[in-house]
Short mmCIF file of C-alpha atoms and ligand atoms in Angstrom, two decimals:
data_model
loop_
_atom_site.label_atom_id
_atom_site.label_comp_id
_atom_site.label_asym_id
_atom_site.label_seq_id
_atom_site.Cartn_x
_atom_site.Cartn_y
_atom_site.Cartn_z
CA MET A 1 -18.81 72.67 50.17
CA SER A 2 -19.73 69.01 50.32
CA ARG A 3 -19.42 67.09 53.55
CA LYS A 4 -16.04 65.50 54.20
CA ILE A 5 -16.09 61.85 55.24
CA PRO A 6 -13.67 61.29 58.13
CA LEU A 7 -11.47 58.38 59.10
CA PHE A 8 -12.07 56.96 62.56
CA ILE A 9 -8.95 56.00 64.50
CA ASN A 10 -8.25 55.50 68.18
CA GLY A 11 -11.70 56.67 69.20
CA GLU A 12 -11.66 59.88 67.16
CA PHE A 13 -12.98 61.05 63.83
CA MET A 14 -10.23 62.79 61.87
CA GLN A 15 -9.80 64.17 58.40
CA GLY A 16 -7.49 62.10 56.25
CA SER A 17 -4.36 63.98 55.23
CA SER A 18 -3.97 62.39 51.78
CA ASP A 19 -4.62 64.39 48.65
CA GLN A 20 -6.38 61.35 47.17
CA THR A 21 -10.11 62.11 47.34
CA LEU A 22 -13.26 60.78 45.72
CA PRO A 23 -16.66 62.47 45.39
CA VAL A 24 -19.57 60.47 46.80
CA THR A 25 -22.40 61.04 44.36
CA SER A 26 -26.11 60.31 44.39
CA PRO A 27 -26.69 57.59 41.79
CA ALA A 28 -30.13 59.07 41.10
CA THR A 29 -29.03 62.64 40.38
CA GLN A 30 -25.19 62.76 40.32
CA GLU A 31 -25.37 65.42 43.04
CA VAL A 32 -22.16 65.37 45.09
CA LEU A 33 -23.21 64.31 48.60
CA ALA A 34 -19.80 64.17 50.20
CA GLU A 35 -16.12 63.77 49.57
CA VAL A 36 -14.12 60.88 50.91
CA THR A 37 -10.39 61.22 51.58
CA PHE A 38 -8.36 58.04 51.34
CA ALA A 39 -6.12 57.10 54.25
CA THR A 40 -2.39 57.57 53.88
CA SER A 41 -0.08 54.68 54.64
CA ARG A 42 0.69 56.27 58.03
CA GLU A 43 -3.00 56.56 58.82
CA VAL A 44 -3.56 52.88 57.99
CA ASP A 45 -0.63 52.04 60.28
CA PHE A 46 -2.13 54.23 62.99
CA ALA A 47 -5.48 52.44 62.72
CA VAL A 48 -3.83 49.01 63.05
CA ALA A 49 -1.62 50.21 65.92
CA SER A 50 -4.63 51.62 67.73
CA ALA A 51 -6.51 48.32 67.30
CA LYS A 52 -3.44 46.38 68.46
CA GLU A 53 -3.08 48.45 71.60
CA ALA A 54 -6.80 48.29 72.40
CA PHE A 55 -6.73 44.49 72.04
CA GLU A 56 -4.55 44.19 75.15
CA THR A 57 -7.29 45.62 77.35
CA TRP A 58 -10.39 44.60 75.36
CA ARG A 59 -9.49 40.92 75.47
CA GLU A 60 -9.57 41.12 79.30
CA VAL A 61 -13.04 42.71 79.46
CA PRO A 62 -15.52 40.17 80.90
CA ILE A 63 -17.59 38.47 78.26
CA SER A 64 -20.89 39.71 79.76
CA ASP A 65 -19.68 43.29 79.44
CA ARG A 66 -18.74 42.69 75.82
CA ALA A 67 -22.22 41.25 75.27
CA ARG A 68 -23.84 44.24 76.99
CA LEU A 69 -22.08 46.61 74.58
CA MET A 70 -23.81 44.74 71.76
CA LEU A 71 -27.16 44.94 73.54
CA ARG A 72 -26.84 48.72 73.83
CA TYR A 73 -25.67 48.94 70.20
CA GLN A 74 -28.63 46.87 69.01
CA ALA A 75 -31.04 49.17 70.85
CA LEU A 76 -29.42 52.29 69.35
CA LEU A 77 -29.47 50.85 65.83
CA LYS A 78 -33.17 50.09 66.23
CA GLU A 79 -33.84 53.59 67.58
CA HIS A 80 -32.04 55.07 64.53
CA HIS A 81 -33.36 52.54 62.02
CA ASP A 82 -35.25 55.06 59.86
CA GLU A 83 -32.44 57.61 60.00
CA LEU A 84 -29.89 54.97 58.93
CA GLY A 85 -32.27 53.81 56.21
CA GLU A 86 -32.51 57.34 54.84
CA ILE A 87 -28.75 57.89 54.80
CA LEU A 88 -28.28 54.51 53.11
CA ALA A 89 -31.05 55.15 50.57
CA LYS A 90 -29.57 58.49 49.52
CA ASP A 91 -26.07 57.06 49.30
CA THR A 92 -26.95 53.90 47.34
CA GLY A 93 -30.19 54.93 45.61
CA LYS A 94 -32.04 51.95 47.15
CA THR A 95 -35.74 52.41 47.88
CA PHE A 96 -36.42 53.40 51.49
CA GLU A 97 -37.96 50.01 52.33
CA ASP A 98 -35.05 48.14 50.80
CA ALA A 99 -32.56 50.40 52.61
CA LYS A 100 -34.27 49.75 55.94
CA GLY A 101 -34.10 46.02 55.18
CA ASP A 102 -30.33 46.37 54.68
CA VAL A 103 -30.05 47.95 58.15
CA TRP A 104 -32.39 45.42 59.73
CA ARG A 105 -30.43 42.41 58.54
CA GLY A 106 -27.36 43.97 60.15
CA ILE A 107 -29.23 44.57 63.41
CA GLU A 108 -30.08 40.87 63.51
CA VAL A 109 -26.37 40.00 63.51
CA VAL A 110 -25.77 42.43 66.39
CA GLU A 111 -28.50 40.57 68.29
CA GLN A 112 -26.53 37.36 67.84
CA ALA A 113 -23.33 39.09 68.93
CA ALA A 114 -25.13 40.00 72.16
CA ASN A 115 -25.44 36.24 72.84
CA ILE A 116 -21.72 35.74 72.56
CA ALA A 117 -21.13 34.02 75.90
CA SER A 118 -22.97 30.81 75.03
CA ALA A 119 -21.43 30.86 71.54
CA MET A 120 -17.93 30.93 73.08
CA MET A 121 -18.36 28.03 75.49
CA GLY A 122 -15.61 25.47 75.13
CA GLU A 123 -15.51 21.70 75.59
CA THR A 124 -14.47 19.54 78.53
CA VAL A 125 -13.69 15.87 79.15
CA GLU A 126 -13.00 14.62 82.65
CA ASN A 127 -10.50 11.81 83.31
CA VAL A 128 -8.81 11.63 79.92
CA ALA A 129 -6.28 9.63 81.96
CA GLY A 130 -6.29 8.84 85.68
CA GLY A 131 -6.94 12.12 87.49
CA ILE A 132 -6.35 14.18 84.37
CA ASP A 133 -8.95 16.50 82.78
CA SER A 134 -8.92 18.19 79.40
CA TYR A 135 -10.80 21.29 78.41
CA SER A 136 -10.68 23.86 75.65
CA TYR A 137 -11.21 27.59 75.56
CA ILE A 138 -11.59 29.77 72.54
CA GLN A 139 -9.63 32.99 72.60
CA PRO A 140 -9.72 36.03 70.31
CA LEU A 141 -7.16 36.45 67.53
CA GLY A 142 -6.19 40.13 67.78
CA VAL A 143 -6.64 42.75 65.04
CA CYS A 144 -9.24 41.69 62.46
CA VAL A 145 -9.84 43.46 59.14
CA GLY A 146 -13.09 43.87 57.20
CA ILE A 147 -13.38 45.01 53.58
CA THR A 148 -16.90 45.60 52.26
CA PRO A 149 -18.55 46.34 48.88
CA PHE A 150 -21.06 49.01 47.90
CA ASN A 151 -24.28 47.02 47.79
CA PHE A 152 -25.06 46.51 51.52
CA PRO A 153 -23.30 49.34 53.38
CA ALA A 154 -25.02 48.58 56.70
CA MET A 155 -25.52 44.82 56.67
CA LEU A 156 -22.04 43.83 55.53
CA PRO A 157 -19.95 45.82 58.03
CA LEU A 158 -22.42 44.51 60.64
CA TRP A 159 -21.80 40.92 59.50
CA MET A 160 -18.22 41.49 60.59
CA PHE A 161 -17.20 43.86 63.37
CA PRO A 162 -19.90 43.07 65.99
CA MET A 163 -19.08 39.33 65.94
CA ALA A 164 -15.32 39.93 65.87
CA ILE A 165 -15.43 42.47 68.71
CA ALA A 166 -17.88 40.45 70.82
CA CYS A 167 -15.36 37.58 70.59
CA GLY A 168 -12.75 39.89 72.16
CA ASN A 169 -10.95 41.09 69.00
CA THR A 170 -10.41 44.61 67.76
CA PHE A 171 -11.21 45.71 64.24
CA VAL A 172 -10.20 47.84 61.26
CA LEU A 173 -13.01 48.39 58.74
CA LYS A 174 -12.36 49.50 55.15
CA PRO A 175 -15.85 50.10 53.76
CA SER A 176 -16.65 50.69 50.10
CA GLU A 177 -15.28 54.07 49.05
CA GLN A 178 -18.43 54.48 46.91
CA VAL A 179 -20.86 54.52 49.86
CA PRO A 180 -19.02 55.58 53.04
CA MET A 181 -21.84 57.62 54.64
CA THR A 182 -23.71 54.76 56.31
CA PRO A 183 -20.58 53.20 57.87
CA VAL A 184 -19.72 56.57 59.46
CA ARG A 185 -23.09 56.61 61.22
CA LEU A 186 -22.67 52.94 62.26
CA VAL A 187 -19.37 53.87 63.90
CA GLU A 188 -20.86 56.94 65.64
CA LEU A 189 -23.63 54.81 67.14
CA PHE A 190 -21.15 52.17 68.24
CA MET A 191 -19.23 54.81 70.20
CA GLU A 192 -22.48 56.16 71.62
CA ALA A 193 -23.22 52.62 72.84
CA GLY A 194 -20.07 52.88 74.96
CA ALA A 195 -17.38 51.20 72.86
CA PRO A 196 -13.90 51.91 74.26
CA LYS A 197 -11.49 53.72 71.98
CA GLY A 198 -9.46 51.67 69.55
CA ILE A 199 -11.64 48.56 69.39
CA LEU A 200 -13.19 49.72 66.11
CA ASN A 201 -11.30 51.81 63.55
CA MET A 202 -12.27 52.83 60.04
CA VAL A 203 -10.07 53.83 57.12
CA HIS A 204 -11.13 54.72 53.60
CA GLY A 205 -9.52 53.88 50.31
CA GLY A 206 -9.18 51.35 47.53
CA ALA A 207 -6.64 48.80 46.35
CA GLU A 208 -3.62 50.45 48.00
CA GLN A 209 -5.15 50.70 51.48
CA VAL A 210 -6.58 47.17 51.21
CA ASP A 211 -3.21 45.72 50.20
CA GLN A 212 -1.53 47.41 53.15
CA LEU A 213 -4.05 45.84 55.54
CA LEU A 214 -3.67 42.40 53.90
CA ASN A 215 0.10 42.48 54.31
CA HIS A 216 0.32 44.29 57.63
CA PRO A 217 2.32 42.29 60.19
CA ASP A 218 -0.13 43.17 62.98
CA THR A 219 -3.40 42.07 61.36
CA ARG A 220 -4.56 38.51 62.03
CA SER A 221 -7.66 37.93 59.91
CA VAL A 222 -9.34 39.35 56.82
CA SER A 223 -13.05 39.23 56.00
CA PHE A 224 -13.80 40.38 52.46
CA VAL A 225 -17.08 40.77 50.58
CA GLY A 226 -17.01 41.93 46.97
CA SER A 227 -16.42 40.91 43.38
CA SER A 228 -14.72 37.67 42.42
CA HIS A 229 -11.62 39.11 40.79
CA VAL A 230 -10.84 41.33 43.79
CA GLY A 231 -11.75 38.50 46.19
CA GLU A 232 -9.31 36.12 44.52
CA HIS A 233 -6.56 38.72 44.87
CA VAL A 234 -7.45 39.34 48.53
CA TYR A 235 -7.48 35.61 49.29
CA LYS A 236 -4.12 34.91 47.63
CA THR A 237 -2.41 37.96 49.09
CA ALA A 238 -3.71 37.63 52.63
CA THR A 239 -3.20 33.86 52.92
CA ALA A 240 0.34 34.28 51.56
CA ALA A 241 0.87 36.83 54.34
CA GLY A 242 -0.31 34.25 56.88
CA LYS A 243 -3.73 35.66 57.68
CA ARG A 244 -6.92 33.75 58.33
CA VAL A 245 -9.17 34.75 55.40
CA GLN A 246 -12.81 34.49 54.33
CA CYS A 247 -13.84 35.96 50.95
CA MET A 248 -17.49 36.19 49.97
CA MET A 249 -17.54 36.89 46.25
CA GLY A 250 -19.62 37.04 43.06
CA ALA A 251 -22.70 35.03 42.20
CA LYS A 252 -24.93 33.71 39.46
CA ASN A 253 -28.03 32.42 41.18
CA HIS A 254 -30.52 30.13 39.46
CA MET A 255 -34.15 29.52 40.30
CA VAL A 256 -35.61 26.25 39.00
CA ILE A 257 -39.31 26.35 38.16
CA MET A 258 -40.97 22.94 37.93
CA PRO A 259 -44.22 22.64 35.95
CA ASP A 260 -46.13 21.61 39.11
CA ALA A 261 -45.17 24.83 40.97
CA ASP A 262 -47.71 27.45 42.05
CA LYS A 263 -47.56 29.78 39.04
CA ASN A 264 -48.60 32.90 40.90
CA ALA A 265 -46.05 32.35 43.66
CA VAL A 266 -43.33 31.81 41.03
CA LEU A 267 -44.11 34.96 39.08
CA ASN A 268 -44.38 37.15 42.18
CA ALA A 269 -41.15 35.77 43.62
CA LEU A 270 -39.22 36.20 40.38
CA VAL A 271 -40.07 39.87 39.91
CA GLY A 272 -38.67 40.93 43.30
CA ALA A 273 -35.76 38.49 43.27
CA SER A 274 -34.52 39.46 39.80
CA VAL A 275 -34.94 43.23 39.45
CA GLY A 276 -35.31 44.20 43.14
CA ALA A 277 -32.43 46.42 44.34
CA ALA A 278 -31.72 46.85 40.59
CA GLY A 279 -30.30 43.32 40.64
CA GLN A 280 -27.38 44.55 42.78
CA ARG A 281 -27.61 41.73 45.32
CA CYS A 282 -25.32 38.75 45.62
CA MET A 283 -28.46 36.67 46.24
CA ALA A 284 -30.46 38.09 43.31
CA ILE A 285 -31.97 35.48 41.03
CA SER A 286 -30.33 36.23 37.69
CA VAL A 287 -31.22 32.98 35.89
CA ALA A 288 -34.72 31.43 35.85
CA VAL A 289 -34.60 27.82 34.69
CA PHE A 290 -38.01 26.71 33.43
CA VAL A 291 -38.43 22.95 33.33
CA GLY A 292 -40.80 21.43 30.73
CA GLU A 293 -44.18 23.10 30.42
CA ALA A 294 -43.33 25.76 32.99
CA ALA A 295 -41.73 27.63 30.06
CA GLN A 296 -45.25 28.59 28.98
CA TRP A 297 -45.27 31.11 31.85
CA ILE A 298 -42.43 33.17 30.41
CA PRO A 299 -44.65 35.67 28.49
CA GLU A 300 -46.77 36.32 31.61
CA LEU A 301 -43.60 36.72 33.66
CA ALA A 302 -42.37 39.34 31.17
CA GLU A 303 -45.65 41.26 31.61
CA ARG A 304 -45.16 41.32 35.39
CA VAL A 305 -41.47 42.16 35.30
CA ALA A 306 -42.20 45.03 32.88
CA LYS A 307 -44.36 46.67 35.57
CA ALA A 308 -41.42 46.99 37.99
CA ARG A 309 -40.55 50.66 37.66
CA PRO A 310 -37.29 52.22 38.88
CA GLY A 311 -37.42 55.48 40.80
CA ALA A 312 -36.09 57.69 43.58
CA TRP A 313 -35.48 56.33 47.07
CA ASP A 314 -38.51 58.16 48.49
CA ASP A 315 -40.88 57.28 45.63
CA GLY A 316 -43.23 54.79 47.29
CA GLY A 317 -44.25 53.31 43.92
CA ALA A 318 -40.73 52.56 42.73
CA ALA A 319 -39.71 48.90 42.68
CA TYR A 320 -36.01 49.66 42.75
CA GLY A 321 -33.41 52.41 42.38
CA PRO A 322 -30.56 53.28 40.01
CA LEU A 323 -27.29 51.44 39.50
CA ILE A 324 -24.54 52.56 41.82
CA SER A 325 -22.32 54.44 39.35
CA LYS A 326 -21.92 55.67 35.80
CA ALA A 327 -19.35 52.92 35.29
CA ALA A 328 -21.73 50.19 36.52
CA HIS A 329 -24.45 51.68 34.28
CA ALA A 330 -22.23 51.60 31.20
CA ARG A 331 -21.14 48.03 31.97
CA VAL A 332 -24.71 46.75 32.34
CA LEU A 333 -25.84 48.50 29.13
CA ASP A 334 -22.93 46.88 27.36
CA LEU A 335 -23.97 43.44 28.61
CA ILE A 336 -27.60 44.06 27.57
CA ALA A 337 -26.38 44.98 24.07
CA LYS A 338 -24.35 41.79 24.01
CA GLY A 339 -27.41 39.82 25.18
CA LYS A 340 -29.49 41.25 22.34
CA SER A 341 -27.04 39.73 19.89
CA GLU A 342 -27.09 36.29 21.51
CA ALA A 343 -30.57 35.60 23.04
CA ASN A 344 -34.23 36.66 22.62
CA CYS A 345 -34.73 40.02 24.26
CA LEU A 346 -38.22 40.09 25.80
CA LEU A 347 -37.73 43.35 27.72
CA ASP A 348 -35.03 45.91 27.03
CA GLY A 349 -34.42 48.41 29.82
CA SER A 350 -31.37 50.05 28.32
CA ASP A 351 -33.17 53.22 27.30
CA CYS A 352 -34.70 54.07 30.64
CA THR A 353 -35.49 57.51 32.04
CA VAL A 354 -37.08 58.62 35.28
CA GLU A 355 -39.01 61.86 35.30
CA GLY A 356 -37.23 64.71 37.03
CA MET A 357 -33.96 62.78 37.32
CA PRO A 358 -32.45 62.74 33.84
CA ASP A 359 -28.93 62.06 35.07
CA GLY A 360 -29.63 58.94 37.16
CA ASN A 361 -28.02 55.61 36.39
CA TRP A 362 -31.35 54.05 35.45
CA VAL A 363 -31.84 50.71 33.79
CA GLY A 364 -35.35 49.40 33.18
CA PRO A 365 -36.37 45.80 33.81
CA THR A 366 -34.71 43.59 31.22
CA MET A 367 -35.44 39.98 30.30
CA PHE A 368 -34.00 37.45 27.92
CA SER A 369 -35.24 33.98 26.98
CA GLY A 370 -33.49 31.16 25.15
CA VAL A 371 -30.34 31.76 27.19
CA THR A 372 -27.68 29.01 27.08
CA PRO A 373 -24.52 28.46 29.14
CA GLU A 374 -22.14 29.61 26.35
CA MET A 375 -23.61 33.12 26.22
CA THR A 376 -21.83 36.09 27.77
CA ILE A 377 -24.98 37.18 29.60
CA TYR A 378 -25.00 33.76 31.29
CA LYS A 379 -21.30 33.63 32.07
CA GLU A 380 -20.94 37.16 33.50
CA GLU A 381 -22.38 38.38 36.79
CA ILE A 382 -24.42 41.25 35.32
CA PHE A 383 -25.34 42.90 38.65
CA GLY A 384 -28.22 44.80 37.06
CA PRO A 385 -32.02 44.38 36.72
CA VAL A 386 -31.62 41.69 34.07
CA LEU A 387 -33.23 38.24 34.17
CA CYS A 388 -32.00 35.43 31.91
CA CYS A 389 -34.51 32.63 31.22
CA MET A 390 -33.44 29.13 30.26
CA GLU A 391 -35.77 26.41 29.04
CA LEU A 392 -34.81 22.81 29.87
CA GLU A 393 -36.66 19.49 29.78
CA THR A 394 -35.85 17.82 33.11
CA LEU A 395 -34.73 18.50 36.66
CA ASP A 396 -31.57 16.47 35.97
CA GLU A 397 -30.68 18.78 33.10
CA ALA A 398 -31.24 21.79 35.34
CA LEU A 399 -29.00 20.31 38.03
CA ALA A 400 -26.27 19.58 35.48
CA VAL A 401 -26.26 23.19 34.23
CA ILE A 402 -26.33 24.71 37.71
CA ASN A 403 -23.62 22.43 39.08
CA ALA A 404 -21.41 23.23 36.09
CA ASN A 405 -21.66 26.98 36.74
CA PRO A 406 -18.50 28.16 38.56
CA MET A 407 -20.55 30.09 41.16
CA GLY A 408 -22.41 28.52 44.07
CA ASN A 409 -23.86 31.28 46.26
CA GLY A 410 -27.61 30.72 46.29
CA THR A 411 -30.36 28.93 44.40
CA SER A 412 -33.99 28.00 44.74
CA ILE A 413 -36.57 25.60 43.42
CA PHE A 414 -40.31 26.14 43.13
CA THR A 415 -42.28 22.90 43.06
CA ALA A 416 -45.27 21.12 44.62
CA SER A 417 -43.29 17.87 44.78
CA GLY A 418 -41.48 16.98 48.00
CA GLY A 419 -39.50 14.43 46.01
CA ALA A 420 -38.24 17.00 43.50
CA ALA A 421 -37.39 19.42 46.31
CA ARG A 422 -35.53 16.69 48.25
CA LYS A 423 -33.56 15.64 45.17
CA TYR A 424 -32.68 19.26 44.41
CA GLN A 425 -31.55 20.18 47.94
CA HIS A 426 -29.44 17.03 48.07
CA GLU A 427 -27.79 17.18 44.66
CA VAL A 428 -27.32 20.88 43.97
CA ALA A 429 -23.74 22.07 44.57
CA VAL A 430 -24.76 25.46 45.91
CA GLY A 431 -24.40 26.56 49.52
CA GLN A 432 -27.79 28.25 50.15
CA VAL A 433 -30.97 26.65 48.88
CA GLY A 434 -34.52 27.98 48.92
CA ILE A 435 -37.53 25.71 48.48
CA ASN A 436 -40.52 27.75 47.33
CA ILE A 437 -38.53 30.76 48.61
CA PRO A 438 -36.67 32.96 46.12
CA ILE A 439 -33.75 34.50 48.06
CA PRO A 440 -32.66 32.05 50.75
CA VAL A 441 -30.47 34.27 52.94
CA PRO A 442 -29.89 32.39 56.22
CA LEU A 443 -30.72 34.22 59.45
CA PRO A 444 -27.78 35.06 61.71
CA PHE A 445 -28.00 31.99 63.96
CA PHE A 446 -26.95 30.08 60.83
CA SER A 447 -24.06 31.27 58.66
CA PHE A 448 -23.96 32.73 55.14
CA THR A 449 -22.72 29.67 53.32
CA GLY A 450 -21.85 30.37 49.68
CA TRP A 451 -19.88 27.61 47.92
CA ARG A 452 -17.34 27.09 45.15
CA GLY A 453 -16.45 30.22 43.13
CA SER A 454 -18.61 32.41 45.39
CA PHE A 455 -16.41 31.77 48.41
CA ARG A 456 -12.79 31.30 49.40
CA GLY A 457 -11.89 30.15 52.88
CA ASP A 458 -13.22 27.57 55.33
CA LEU A 459 -15.41 29.42 57.81
CA HIS A 460 -18.30 31.62 56.72
CA PRO A 461 -19.56 34.92 58.11
CA TYR A 462 -21.90 35.27 61.12
CA GLY A 463 -23.41 32.47 63.21
CA LYS A 464 -21.31 29.74 64.82
CA GLN A 465 -18.83 29.72 61.96
CA ALA A 466 -17.97 33.39 62.57
CA VAL A 467 -17.18 32.62 66.20
CA ARG A 468 -14.74 29.96 65.05
CA PHE A 469 -13.32 32.28 62.38
CA TYR A 470 -12.61 35.04 64.90
CA THR A 471 -11.09 32.79 67.59
CA GLU A 472 -8.33 30.32 68.26
CA THR A 473 -8.87 27.13 70.30
CA LYS A 474 -6.64 26.45 73.28
CA THR A 475 -6.78 22.98 74.84
CA VAL A 476 -5.61 22.48 78.41
CA THR A 477 -4.78 19.10 79.92
CA ALA A 478 -4.49 19.31 83.72
CA ARG A 479 -3.59 17.06 86.61
CA TRP A 480 -4.24 18.22 90.14
CA ARG A 481 -3.75 15.97 93.18
CA TYR A 482 -5.46 16.58 96.45
CA ASP A 483 -3.29 15.95 99.49
CA GLU A 484 -5.27 16.00 102.78
CA SER A 485 -2.21 16.78 104.93
CA GLU A 486 -1.41 19.82 102.81
CA ALA A 487 -4.92 21.34 103.16
CA GLY A 488 -4.80 24.92 104.36
CA LYS A 489 -1.08 25.26 103.58
CA GLN A 490 0.54 26.67 100.46
CA PRO A 491 -0.96 25.30 97.22
CA ASN A 492 0.56 21.96 96.26
CA MET A 493 2.23 22.46 92.86
CA SER A 494 3.47 18.87 92.68
CA ILE A 495 2.56 16.96 89.53
CA ASN A 496 4.45 13.72 90.17
P1 NAD B 501 -15.50 45.31 44.59
O1 NAD B 501 -14.80 44.01 44.54
O2 NAD B 501 -15.25 46.29 43.49
O3 NAD B 501 -15.12 46.09 45.95
C1 NAD B 501 -15.15 45.44 47.20
C2 NAD B 501 -14.10 46.08 48.11
O4 NAD B 501 -12.80 45.81 47.59
C3 NAD B 501 -14.22 47.58 48.23
O5 NAD B 501 -14.01 47.95 49.59
C4 NAD B 501 -13.10 48.10 47.35
O6 NAD B 501 -12.55 49.32 47.78
C5 NAD B 501 -12.06 47.01 47.43
N1 NAD B 501 -11.27 46.89 46.20
C6 NAD B 501 -11.63 47.24 44.94
N2 NAD B 501 -10.64 46.95 44.06
C7 NAD B 501 -9.63 46.42 44.79
C8 NAD B 501 -8.34 45.91 44.45
N3 NAD B 501 -7.90 45.91 43.19
N4 NAD B 501 -7.56 45.43 45.44
C9 NAD B 501 -7.99 45.42 46.71
N5 NAD B 501 -9.21 45.89 47.08
C10 NAD B 501 -10.03 46.38 46.14
O7 NAD B 501 -17.06 44.98 44.73
P2 NAD B 501 -18.30 45.94 44.59
O8 NAD B 501 -18.50 46.31 43.15
O9 NAD B 501 -18.25 47.04 45.60
O10 NAD B 501 -19.49 44.94 45.04
C11 NAD B 501 -20.19 44.09 44.17
C12 NAD B 501 -19.71 42.67 44.25
O11 NAD B 501 -19.81 42.17 45.58
C13 NAD B 501 -20.53 41.70 43.40
O12 NAD B 501 -19.67 40.86 42.69
C14 NAD B 501 -21.34 40.92 44.43
O13 NAD B 501 -21.73 39.61 44.02
C15 NAD B 501 -20.38 40.85 45.56
N6 NAD B 501 -21.05 40.57 46.82
C16 NAD B 501 -20.93 39.32 47.33
C17 NAD B 501 -21.59 38.98 48.50
C18 NAD B 501 -21.46 37.60 49.09
O14 NAD B 501 -21.80 37.43 50.25
N7 NAD B 501 -20.98 36.62 48.36
C19 NAD B 501 -22.37 39.95 49.16
C20 NAD B 501 -22.47 41.22 48.60
C21 NAD B 501 -21.80 41.52 47.43
#
């Protein structure tokens, strides 16, 4: 009997009563690790009702106590870092180091949530008119919803619920149904840290459960991370239902390599950034744009990329793990086949096996050169260990191609020229830019600022923007007069 993944509602783990279930399988072996039961409509309602009820008391809890909950949670997550990493690695197939990195980047957001008091300070102006002062508070919204994808099962829920709850909201999480094991442990540790019942709830499911949360009259905001086509649907549906929405979606990230760059740094950075985590990162570099003579490095890059070997989560020599599912595997192989018909295939990983694990969703490192913007492998987000190389003549040409791409999540430039770097950071229409750094994920005191087709909404996750996303501003304008003769008597309520 495989383990059953529970829902978590009103402070209790409970088995879902639906007959809609999904096996959770190891992507390396296809072994069934667990079975997840989707929430029924009544169970989704129960989760929202529990969060709504808890909001009435949680919003009144002093801000320092809310912060202390996050301090205790941070300490527990650190104490259980390896354990969480192992659960996550088995569930997703990520290497152990990569899995621990996923957890760590989530812990860093919890650390920021523990500083919530200074982040929630309002503004004041004295004497906006004679004897009148104005000041603003920010107040929590109510029930917030989070919907997360498969590729960062610790970091992405932790981008959301700690900030929302620290701001005084309550939360309903709908994690990826493909990898629900890590979120269950995150919830257990949150309760162990002393979270009151109802402030965090978790339901499982897919489109039906998500749609119910998007349209539910008692939910106030929706944070979504996932693919572009689902994100567009979530954005349209939830905004039409009057929710505040942020959708972090697909990506096609370019790295520009100038001929004056440090060749060794470029080649090292590209290997990890392209095939690391099997390319299943929204900040993976999937397109390397070689400017001018830098294109001469492509054969040497192919030699280095070829050495990145996939393997099991606990294989210390493996550079990355399998793709998440049979369906993802088939899709990536299809795109590689397409690429072979349109570009030069320098490395073909479509026929990849790993000893002892014949059923894993393995794809070897794959590389194309001569890629152009009309090709399918350029237009699609492949989400596999596949690097597309483009050869262009100038930085201006590179900027034109990148700015014409519909996505704008992340990008980077490798160069020895401050002028080229300055021009690139200024002119590129992408929200997260690395200079001589391959994957420029901002730390949690900033925000995760994807642009254009990679994002819908106004305010981004974590950092100061998350505090604004999860709160409403209330501005008070007040006139109080002091009357000496009234001192010591009943308060003077006169405002004339
Ligand atoms: P996905 O869109 O398939 O799933 C995301 C979530 O949406 C899951 O919880 C899923 O259950 C739910 N969902 C699926 N179909 C739905 C539907 N029809 N209606 C409503 N909800 C639905 O994404 P995925 O395959 O799990 O994750 C990979 C994608 O996530 C990639 O495109 C990647 O770029 C993106 N991603 C983006 C960021 C970012 O910050 N921009 C970060 C990580 C991942």
